[in-house]
Short mmCIF file of C-alpha atoms and ligand atoms in Angstrom, two decimals:
data_model
loop_
_atom_site.label_atom_id
_atom_site.label_comp_id
_atom_site.label_asym_id
_atom_site.label_seq_id
_atom_site.Cartn_x
_atom_site.Cartn_y
_atom_site.Cartn_z
CA UNK Z 186 -21.96 -6.52 16.36
CA UNK Z 187 -18.46 -7.58 17.37
CA UNK Z 188 -17.20 -11.12 16.77
CA UNK Z 189 -14.50 -12.43 19.07
CA UNK Z 190 -12.39 -15.59 18.95
CA UNK Z 191 -12.87 -17.57 22.14
CA UNK Z 192 -9.27 -18.80 22.01
CA UNK Z 193 -7.07 -15.87 20.99
CA UNK Z 194 -9.59 -13.01 21.60
CA UNK Z 195 -9.00 -11.37 18.20
CA UNK Z 196 -12.03 -9.34 17.15
CA UNK Z 197 -13.84 -8.59 13.90
CA UNK Z 198 -16.63 -6.14 13.19
CA UNK Z 199 -18.28 -8.47 10.72
CA UNK Z 200 -19.30 -12.07 10.78
CA UNK Z 201 -16.50 -14.64 10.51
CA UNK Z 202 -17.32 -18.30 11.01
CA UNK Z 203 -13.93 -19.39 12.41
CA UNK Z 204 -10.96 -17.38 13.67
CA UNK Z 205 -8.81 -16.48 10.68
CA UNK Z 206 -5.68 -16.79 12.79
CA UNK Z 207 -6.12 -19.85 15.02
CA UNK Z 208 -9.31 -21.44 13.65
CA UNK Z 209 -10.90 -21.09 17.12
CA UNK Z 210 -14.69 -20.71 17.61
CA UNK Z 211 -16.08 -17.20 17.29
CA UNK Z 212 -18.75 -15.67 19.56
CA UNK Z 213 -20.91 -12.57 19.12
CA UNK Z 214 -20.41 -9.66 21.54
CA UNK Z 215 -22.75 -6.69 21.94
CA UNK Z 216 -20.70 -3.55 21.22
CA UNK Z 217 -20.53 -1.14 24.16
CA UNK Z 218 -21.63 2.51 23.95
CA UNK Z 219 -19.63 5.69 24.46
CA UNK Z 220 -20.94 9.21 25.12
CA UNK Z 221 -19.67 12.21 23.16
CA UNK Z 222 -18.28 14.61 25.83
CA UNK Z 223 -16.39 17.03 23.57
CA UNK Z 224 -16.09 17.93 19.89
CA UNK Z 225 -13.31 19.83 18.11
CA UNK Z 226 -13.83 20.48 14.43
CA UNK Z 227 -10.62 20.51 12.36
CA UNK Z 228 -10.74 22.37 9.03
CA UNK Z 229 -7.02 22.65 8.23
CA UNK Z 230 -5.02 19.64 7.01
CA UNK Z 231 -1.82 18.66 8.78
CA UNK Z 232 0.77 15.90 8.27
CA UNK Z 233 -0.94 12.57 8.80
CA UNK Z 234 -4.40 14.24 8.73
CA UNK Z 235 -4.76 15.38 5.18
CA UNK Z 236 -8.47 14.75 4.74
CA UNK Z 237 -10.54 17.62 6.17
CA UNK Z 238 -12.90 18.59 7.69
CA UNK Z 239 -13.04 16.07 10.52
CA UNK Z 240 -13.87 16.06 14.24
CA UNK Z 241 -11.79 15.00 17.19
CA UNK Z 242 -14.36 13.50 19.58
CA UNK Z 243 -13.75 13.15 23.30
CA UNK Z 244 -15.61 9.94 24.21
CA UNK Z 245 -16.42 8.43 27.62
CA UNK Z 246 -17.21 4.73 27.70
CA UNK Z 247 -19.56 2.97 30.13
CA UNK Z 248 -16.66 2.37 32.56
CA UNK Z 249 -15.66 6.06 32.70
CA UNK Z 250 -12.63 5.66 30.41
CA UNK Z 251 -11.91 8.50 28.00
CA UNK Z 252 -10.60 8.29 24.47
CA UNK Z 253 -10.16 10.69 21.57
CA UNK Z 254 -11.44 9.46 18.24
CA UNK Z 255 -11.29 10.97 14.78
CA UNK Z 256 -14.58 11.08 12.90
CA UNK Z 257 -15.59 12.34 9.47
CA UNK Z 258 -19.30 12.50 10.46
CA UNK Z 259 -21.25 15.15 12.42
CA UNK Z 260 -22.01 14.49 16.11
CA UNK Z 261 -23.77 16.22 19.04
CA UNK Z 262 -22.62 16.55 22.63
CA UNK Z 263 -24.19 13.81 24.78
CA UNK Z 264 -24.79 11.56 21.77
CA UNK Z 265 -24.30 7.83 22.44
CA UNK Z 266 -22.23 6.12 19.78
CA UNK Z 267 -20.92 2.62 19.42
CA UNK Z 268 -17.64 1.94 21.16
CA UNK Z 269 -16.51 0.38 17.89
CA UNK Z 270 -15.01 3.25 15.85
CA UNK Z 271 -17.29 4.47 13.08
CA UNK Z 272 -14.39 4.42 10.59
CA UNK Z 273 -13.68 0.79 11.43
CA UNK Z 274 -17.31 -0.02 10.68
CA UNK Z 275 -17.23 2.00 7.49
CA UNK Z 276 -14.39 -0.08 6.06
CA UNK Z 277 -15.43 -3.13 8.05
CA UNK Z 278 -15.46 -5.22 4.94
CA UNK Z 279 -11.73 -4.67 4.67
CA UNK Z 280 -10.73 -5.62 8.21
CA UNK Z 281 -8.56 -8.43 6.85
CA UNK Z 282 -6.09 -7.54 4.14
CA UNK Z 283 -4.18 -10.16 2.21
CA UNK Z 284 -0.77 -9.21 0.83
CA UNK Z 285 0.53 -11.52 -1.91
CA UNK Z 286 4.31 -11.12 -2.21
CA UNK Z 287 6.46 -10.38 0.83
CA UNK Z 288 9.35 -8.53 -0.83
CA UNK Z 289 10.40 -4.88 -0.52
CA UNK Z 290 6.94 -3.40 -1.12
CA UNK Z 291 4.84 -6.25 0.31
CA UNK Z 292 6.50 -6.07 3.72
CA UNK Z 293 6.08 -2.28 3.84
CA UNK Z 294 2.39 -2.48 2.91
CA UNK Z 295 1.85 -5.28 5.46
CA UNK Z 296 3.45 -3.11 8.14
CA UNK Z 297 1.26 -0.06 7.59
CA UNK Z 298 -1.91 -2.19 7.32
CA UNK Z 299 -1.18 -3.88 10.67
CA UNK Z 300 -0.28 -0.53 12.25
CA UNK Z 301 -3.65 0.82 11.13
CA UNK Z 302 -5.45 -2.07 12.85
CA UNK Z 303 -6.13 -4.49 10.00
CA UNK Z 304 -5.54 -8.21 10.34
CA UNK Z 305 -2.93 -9.01 7.73
CA UNK Z 306 -2.15 -12.24 5.91
CA UNK Z 307 1.20 -12.07 4.11
CA UNK Z 308 1.89 -14.68 1.47
CA UNK Z 309 5.06 -15.51 -0.38
CA UNK Z 310 6.00 -18.59 -2.37
CA UNK Z 311 9.09 -18.96 -0.14
CA UNK Z 312 8.54 -19.54 3.56
CA UNK Z 313 11.91 -17.96 4.23
CA UNK Z 314 10.90 -14.70 2.46
CA UNK Z 315 7.61 -14.53 4.35
CA UNK Z 316 9.49 -15.06 7.64
CA UNK Z 317 12.09 -12.44 6.69
CA UNK Z 318 9.32 -9.94 6.00
CA UNK Z 319 8.14 -10.33 9.61
CA UNK Z 320 11.69 -9.78 10.90
CA UNK Z 321 12.01 -6.69 8.72
CA UNK Z 322 8.71 -5.29 10.05
CA UNK Z 323 9.77 -6.09 13.62
CA UNK Z 324 13.04 -4.15 13.08
CA UNK Z 325 11.28 -1.20 11.45
CA UNK Z 326 8.72 -0.97 14.28
CA UNK Z 327 11.46 -1.23 16.95
CA UNK Z 328 12.75 2.18 15.85
CA UNK Z 329 9.44 3.97 16.40
CA UNK Z 330 7.18 1.88 18.63
CA UNK Z 331 7.20 0.74 22.26
CA UNK Z 332 7.60 -3.02 22.83
CA UNK Z 333 4.02 -3.83 23.90
CA UNK Z 334 2.45 -1.88 21.03
CA UNK Z 335 4.93 -3.42 18.59
CA UNK Z 336 3.92 -6.89 19.77
CA UNK Z 337 0.25 -6.01 19.38
CA UNK Z 338 0.90 -4.91 15.76
CA UNK Z 339 3.00 -8.00 14.98
CA UNK Z 340 0.27 -10.24 16.41
CA UNK Z 341 -2.06 -8.94 13.71
CA UNK Z 342 0.21 -10.29 10.97
CA UNK Z 343 0.29 -13.89 9.86
CA UNK Z 344 2.87 -15.06 7.31
CA UNK Z 345 2.00 -18.06 5.18
CA UNK Z 346 2.74 -19.77 1.87
CA UNK Z 347 -0.84 -21.00 1.31
CA UNK Z 348 -2.81 -18.96 -1.16
CA UNK Z 349 -6.07 -20.62 -0.09
CA UNK Z 350 -5.88 -18.74 3.25
CA UNK Z 351 -6.86 -15.64 1.28
CA UNK Z 352 -10.43 -16.92 1.27
CA UNK Z 353 -11.03 -14.76 4.38
CA UNK Z 354 -9.48 -11.58 3.04
CA UNK Z 355 -11.75 -8.69 2.13
CA UNK Z 356 -9.06 -6.88 0.20
CA UNK Z 357 -6.13 -8.65 -1.45
CA UNK Z 358 -3.18 -6.52 -2.57
CA UNK Z 359 -0.95 -8.25 -5.11
CA UNK Z 360 2.71 -7.22 -4.69
CA UNK Z 361 4.45 -9.88 -6.76
CA UNK Z 362 7.49 -9.59 -8.99
CA UNK Z 363 6.73 -7.38 -12.02
CA UNK Z 364 5.70 -10.14 -14.44
CA UNK Z 365 2.36 -10.10 -16.26
CA UNK Z 366 2.05 -13.87 -16.69
CA UNK Z 367 2.90 -14.56 -13.03
CA UNK Z 368 0.42 -11.95 -11.81
CA UNK Z 369 -2.33 -13.27 -14.11
CA UNK Z 370 -1.79 -16.81 -12.89
CA UNK Z 371 -1.98 -15.76 -9.23
CA UNK Z 372 -5.11 -13.63 -9.84
CA UNK Z 373 -6.82 -16.62 -11.49
CA UNK Z 374 -6.11 -18.68 -8.36
CA UNK Z 375 -7.20 -15.86 -6.05
CA UNK Z 376 -10.44 -15.52 -8.00
CA UNK Z 377 -11.19 -19.17 -7.21
CA UNK Z 378 -10.15 -19.01 -3.55
CA UNK Z 379 -11.66 -15.69 -2.44
CA UNK Z 380 -15.27 -14.74 -1.79
CA UNK Z 381 -17.22 -12.97 -4.54
CA UNK Z 382 -17.07 -9.76 -2.48
CA UNK Z 383 -13.29 -9.67 -2.16
CA UNK Z 384 -11.75 -6.61 -3.73
CA UNK Z 385 -8.46 -7.05 -5.57
CA UNK Z 386 -5.67 -4.53 -5.93
CA UNK Z 387 -2.34 -4.60 -7.72
CA UNK Z 388 0.76 -2.60 -6.84
CA UNK Z 389 2.19 -2.90 -10.34
CA UNK Z 390 4.35 0.02 -11.48
CA UNK Z 391 4.14 -0.54 -15.20
CA UNK Z 392 1.77 -3.31 -16.27
CA UNK Z 393 -1.73 -2.78 -17.64
CA UNK Z 394 -4.30 -3.06 -14.84
CA UNK Z 395 -7.01 -3.50 -17.49
CA UNK Z 396 -5.25 -6.52 -18.99
CA UNK Z 397 -4.75 -8.03 -15.52
CA UNK Z 398 -8.39 -7.46 -14.58
CA UNK Z 399 -9.57 -9.51 -17.54
CA UNK Z 400 -8.56 -12.81 -15.94
CA UNK Z 401 -11.12 -12.21 -13.16
CA UNK Z 402 -14.74 -13.34 -13.36
CA UNK Z 403 -15.70 -9.78 -12.43
CA UNK Z 404 -12.98 -7.43 -13.82
CA UNK Z 405 -14.67 -4.50 -12.05
CA UNK Z 406 -13.27 -5.72 -8.73
CA UNK Z 407 -9.60 -4.96 -9.59
CA UNK Z 408 -8.02 -1.57 -8.95
CA UNK Z 409 -4.42 -0.37 -9.04
CA UNK Z 410 -3.09 0.70 -5.63
CA UNK Z 411 0.39 1.99 -6.39
CA UNK Z 412 2.37 2.61 -3.19
CA UNK Z 413 5.80 4.26 -3.13
CA UNK Z 414 9.04 3.08 -1.62
CA UNK Z 415 9.64 3.17 1.34
CA UNK Z 416 5.96 2.54 2.02
CA UNK Z 417 5.80 3.63 5.69
CA UNK Z 418 7.32 7.04 4.80
CA UNK Z 419 5.83 7.90 1.41
CA UNK Z 420 2.45 9.62 1.66
CA UNK Z 421 1.18 9.08 -1.88
CA UNK Z 422 -0.90 6.25 -3.28
CA UNK Z 423 -1.84 6.33 -6.96
CA UNK Z 424 -5.24 4.72 -7.50
CA UNK Z 425 -5.39 3.30 -11.01
CA UNK Z 426 -8.76 3.11 -12.66
CA UNK Z 427 -8.67 0.34 -15.27
CA UNK Z 428 -11.18 0.37 -18.13
CA UNK Z 429 -13.20 -2.08 -16.02
CA UNK Z 430 -12.82 -0.84 -12.42
CA UNK Z 431 -16.21 -0.06 -10.87
CA UNK Z 432 -16.87 3.33 -9.28
CA UNK Z 433 -17.63 1.60 -5.97
CA UNK Z 434 -14.20 -0.05 -5.98
CA UNK Z 435 -12.50 3.31 -6.67
CA UNK Z 436 -14.32 4.86 -3.71
CA UNK Z 437 -13.42 1.89 -1.55
CA UNK Z 438 -9.73 2.16 -2.56
CA UNK Z 439 -9.73 5.86 -1.60
CA UNK Z 440 -11.24 5.01 1.78
CA UNK Z 441 -8.56 2.38 2.44
CA UNK Z 442 -5.81 4.82 1.40
CA UNK Z 443 -7.14 7.42 3.85
CA UNK Z 444 -7.35 4.75 6.55
CA UNK Z 445 -3.69 3.91 5.93
CA UNK Z 446 -2.92 7.61 6.37
CA UNK Z 447 -1.97 8.05 2.73
CA UNK Z 448 -3.14 10.62 0.22
CA UNK Z 449 -4.75 9.03 -2.84
CA UNK Z 450 -4.77 10.46 -6.35
CA UNK Z 451 -6.81 8.79 -9.06
CA UNK Z 452 -5.48 8.29 -12.56
CA UNK Z 453 -6.13 6.26 -15.69
CA UNK Z 454 -4.47 3.03 -16.71
CA UNK Z 455 -1.67 4.40 -18.92
CA UNK Z 456 2.06 3.62 -18.80
CA UNK Z 457 3.87 5.28 -15.88
CA UNK Z 458 0.58 6.45 -14.33
CA UNK Z 459 1.41 9.98 -13.05
CA UNK Z 460 4.62 9.89 -11.04
CA UNK Z 461 6.78 7.51 -13.07
CA UNK Z 462 5.79 9.15 -16.36
CA UNK Z 463 6.96 12.55 -15.10
CA UNK Z 464 9.92 11.32 -13.08
CA UNK Z 465 11.58 9.05 -15.61
CA UNK Z 466 11.63 11.66 -18.34
CA UNK Z 467 13.36 13.97 -15.86
CA UNK Z 468 15.92 11.34 -14.78
CA UNK Z 469 16.63 10.45 -18.41
CA UNK Z 470 17.25 14.11 -19.23
CA UNK Z 471 19.57 14.50 -16.21
CA UNK Z 472 21.59 11.47 -17.36
CA UNK Z 473 21.82 12.95 -20.87
CA UNK Z 474 22.97 16.26 -19.38
CA UNK Z 475 25.65 14.40 -17.41
CA UNK Z 476 26.74 12.70 -20.65
CA UNK Z 477 27.56 16.03 -22.34
CA UNK Z 478 30.48 16.26 -19.88
CA UNK Z 479 29.98 19.93 -18.92
CA UNK Z 480 28.88 19.25 -15.31
CA UNK Z 481 29.81 16.66 -12.71
CA UNK Z 482 27.14 14.35 -11.25
CA UNK Z 483 27.49 16.17 -7.92
CA UNK Z 484 26.91 19.56 -9.58
CA UNK Z 485 23.81 18.37 -11.44
CA UNK Z 486 22.40 16.97 -8.20
CA UNK Z 487 23.32 20.13 -6.29
CA UNK Z 488 21.63 22.29 -8.94
CA UNK Z 489 18.40 20.33 -8.62
CA UNK Z 490 18.34 20.07 -4.82
CA UNK Z 491 19.07 23.78 -4.34
CA UNK Z 492 17.46 25.20 -7.47
CA UNK Z 493 14.29 23.11 -7.54
CA UNK Z 494 14.10 22.28 -3.86
CA UNK Z 495 14.06 18.52 -4.52
CA UNK Z 496 15.11 16.41 -1.51
CA UNK Z 497 17.52 14.42 -3.71
CA UNK Z 498 19.26 15.02 -7.03
CA UNK Z 499 18.22 13.03 -10.13
CA UNK Z 500 21.50 11.11 -10.50
CA UNK Z 501 21.61 10.08 -6.82
CA UNK Z 502 17.95 9.09 -7.17
CA UNK Z 503 18.66 7.02 -10.30
CA UNK Z 504 21.40 5.21 -8.40
CA UNK Z 505 18.95 4.55 -5.57
CA UNK Z 506 16.18 3.23 -7.84
CA UNK Z 507 18.67 1.17 -9.89
CA UNK Z 508 19.61 2.09 -13.46
CA UNK Z 509 18.20 -1.19 -14.79
CA UNK Z 510 14.82 -0.35 -13.22
CA UNK Z 511 14.96 3.19 -14.65
CA UNK Z 512 15.67 1.79 -18.12
CA UNK Z 513 12.92 -0.83 -17.80
CA UNK Z 514 10.34 1.85 -16.93
CA UNK Z 515 11.50 4.06 -19.82
CA UNK Z 516 11.21 1.06 -22.16
CA UNK Z 517 7.60 0.59 -21.03
CA UNK Z 518 6.86 4.31 -21.55
CA UNK Z 519 8.53 4.33 -24.98
CA UNK Z 520 6.70 1.18 -26.00
CA UNK Z 521 3.38 2.54 -24.68
CA UNK Z 522 3.45 6.12 -26.03
CA UNK Z 523 5.78 5.57 -29.04
CA UNK Z 524 7.33 8.98 -28.51
CA UNK Z 525 11.11 9.62 -28.74
CA UNK Z 526 11.12 11.67 -25.53
CA UNK Z 527 10.77 8.43 -23.54
CA UNK Z 528 13.65 6.60 -25.29
CA UNK Z 529 16.33 5.65 -22.72
CA UNK Z 530 19.39 7.83 -23.48
CA UNK Z 531 22.65 6.33 -24.77
CA UNK Z 532 24.56 6.71 -21.46
CA UNK Z 533 21.82 5.01 -19.46
CA UNK Z 534 21.80 2.06 -21.88
CA UNK Z 535 25.60 1.81 -21.75
CA UNK Z 536 25.71 1.86 -17.96
CA UNK Z 537 23.06 -0.86 -17.76
CA UNK Z 538 24.98 -2.91 -20.33
CA UNK Z 539 28.16 -2.49 -18.26
CA UNK Z 540 26.37 -3.53 -15.05
CA UNK Z 541 26.98 -0.26 -13.18
CA UNK Z 542 23.43 -0.12 -11.87
CA UNK Z 543 23.77 2.23 -8.88
CA UNK Z 544 23.76 1.41 -5.19
CA UNK Z 545 22.92 -2.26 -5.68
CA UNK Z 546 26.15 -2.92 -7.61
CA UNK Z 547 28.31 -0.48 -5.61
CA UNK Z 548 28.67 1.91 -8.56
CA UNK Z 549 26.48 4.12 -10.71
CA UNK Z 550 26.96 7.88 -10.99
CA UNK Z 551 28.61 7.61 -7.56
CA UNK Z 552 30.65 4.90 -5.83
CA UNK Z 553 29.10 3.21 -2.76
P1 NAD Y 38 10.35 -7.95 -4.71
O1 NAD Y 38 11.12 -8.75 -5.69
O2 NAD Y 38 11.07 -7.36 -3.55
O3 NAD Y 38 9.13 -8.84 -4.13
C1 NAD Y 38 8.36 -9.69 -4.93
C2 NAD Y 38 7.99 -10.91 -4.09
O4 NAD Y 38 7.08 -11.72 -4.82
C3 NAD Y 38 9.20 -11.79 -3.74
O5 NAD Y 38 9.30 -11.92 -2.33
C4 NAD Y 38 8.87 -13.15 -4.40
O6 NAD Y 38 9.31 -14.27 -3.65
C5 NAD Y 38 7.34 -13.08 -4.43
N1 NAD Y 38 6.75 -14.00 -5.40
C6 NAD Y 38 7.09 -14.21 -6.69
N2 NAD Y 38 6.28 -15.15 -7.23
C7 NAD Y 38 5.41 -15.55 -6.27
C8 NAD Y 38 4.32 -16.45 -6.23
N3 NAD Y 38 3.97 -17.19 -7.28
N4 NAD Y 38 3.63 -16.57 -5.07
C9 NAD Y 38 3.95 -15.86 -3.98
N5 NAD Y 38 4.99 -14.97 -3.96
C10 NAD Y 38 5.70 -14.80 -5.10
O7 NAD Y 38 9.60 -6.83 -5.56
P2 NAD Y 38 9.06 -5.41 -5.06
O8 NAD Y 38 10.12 -4.38 -5.30
O9 NAD Y 38 8.45 -5.54 -3.70
O10 NAD Y 38 7.93 -5.12 -6.17
C11 NAD Y 38 6.69 -5.79 -6.13
C12 NAD Y 38 5.68 -5.04 -6.98
O11 NAD Y 38 5.59 -3.68 -6.54
C13 NAD Y 38 6.06 -4.98 -8.47
O12 NAD Y 38 4.87 -5.04 -9.22
C14 NAD Y 38 6.70 -3.59 -8.61
O13 NAD Y 38 6.55 -3.07 -9.92
C15 NAD Y 38 5.87 -2.80 -7.62
N6 NAD Y 38 6.51 -1.60 -7.07
C16 NAD Y 38 7.83 -1.63 -6.66
C17 NAD Y 38 8.39 -0.47 -6.12
C18 NAD Y 38 9.82 -0.46 -5.62
O14 NAD Y 38 10.38 0.62 -5.40
N7 NAD Y 38 10.43 -1.61 -5.38
C19 NAD Y 38 7.62 0.71 -5.99
C20 NAD Y 38 6.28 0.69 -6.40
C21 NAD Y 38 5.73 -0.47 -6.94
#
């Protein structure tokens, strides 16, 4: 069944009582049928289509219009299937995604969710930040998307400062400032506002997902969904299994990641997860190498880009991330694993102390 708002014509594939966007009345529509006219089975992954095997179906609807649709299920020629995409039905319970925090990562996640077809509610405590996030998404889409499609995507996003609007969200992704107490407080509120079926995710880079989950009535409903910056370009999502996360929620998180055209990897709830644990030890070592004075920053970066085939050298990358952020992550790793290899090196600490933090202050290993 399809549910459509009588006023703004937005549609849902599950029952909503009132339109989430304009509060208009919602009516039930019978979904149309399409006939499978052609099937191509794809066994080899390609950029943007990493999950295989899948089928490209050539579908003809009841008005003679053709469309190509990706499907992960088996089909026969001549089969009648619902005009509503199977994948949309499969993750129907996540057709509205709430994003709490409209900063760097929140706006990127909101953009890819809306591009994928989700309705998106973006919340920030500051109206100005929520509004700016929409402008940022508009700008980003202008570079890659035609005007009418861009408008269609933007129409799926609503920016607000009211947490209670999350009551309609099926998945809420928390993307707040990295502060355990703040995140706990917001999750407590979300737990009261949202339905008992809402799934919660956190984009935290360093905090314990298990500890966060314990403020919820059902801690099994929280999973870590760790996106990378810049979100629209980076293909990886780390899915963090807390000590409490249910298997169903892990599977659901994978499904959402695939829907967003990302590749998920699952890992346990330990400091640094996978990528930051490996990366920061490498950046720290590069900074220590720089400190011995035998190579310039440019030569260390050149050695890594050409010798290891990395797209960017470790010192340029540290400048991009921000040396204060690098040190903060190393502190978390050192605190968590109590091993000297994670201790921020002397030069990194000195540069942070001095306030030469990289690009954001105009100087780090390079001048900007
Ligand atoms: P950010 O500072 O750009 O955004 C955080 C947003 O949260 C701000 O807009 C702020 O106004 C909002 N906020 C704070 N308190 C709020 C409240 N009570 N209610 C509503 N909104 C509130 O931070 P960011 O870089 O987007 O990082 C967000 C999260 O993502 C952090 O947990 C961080 O560890 C994680 N993360 C960041 C990166 C990165 O490269 N920046 C990468 C991966 C994960």
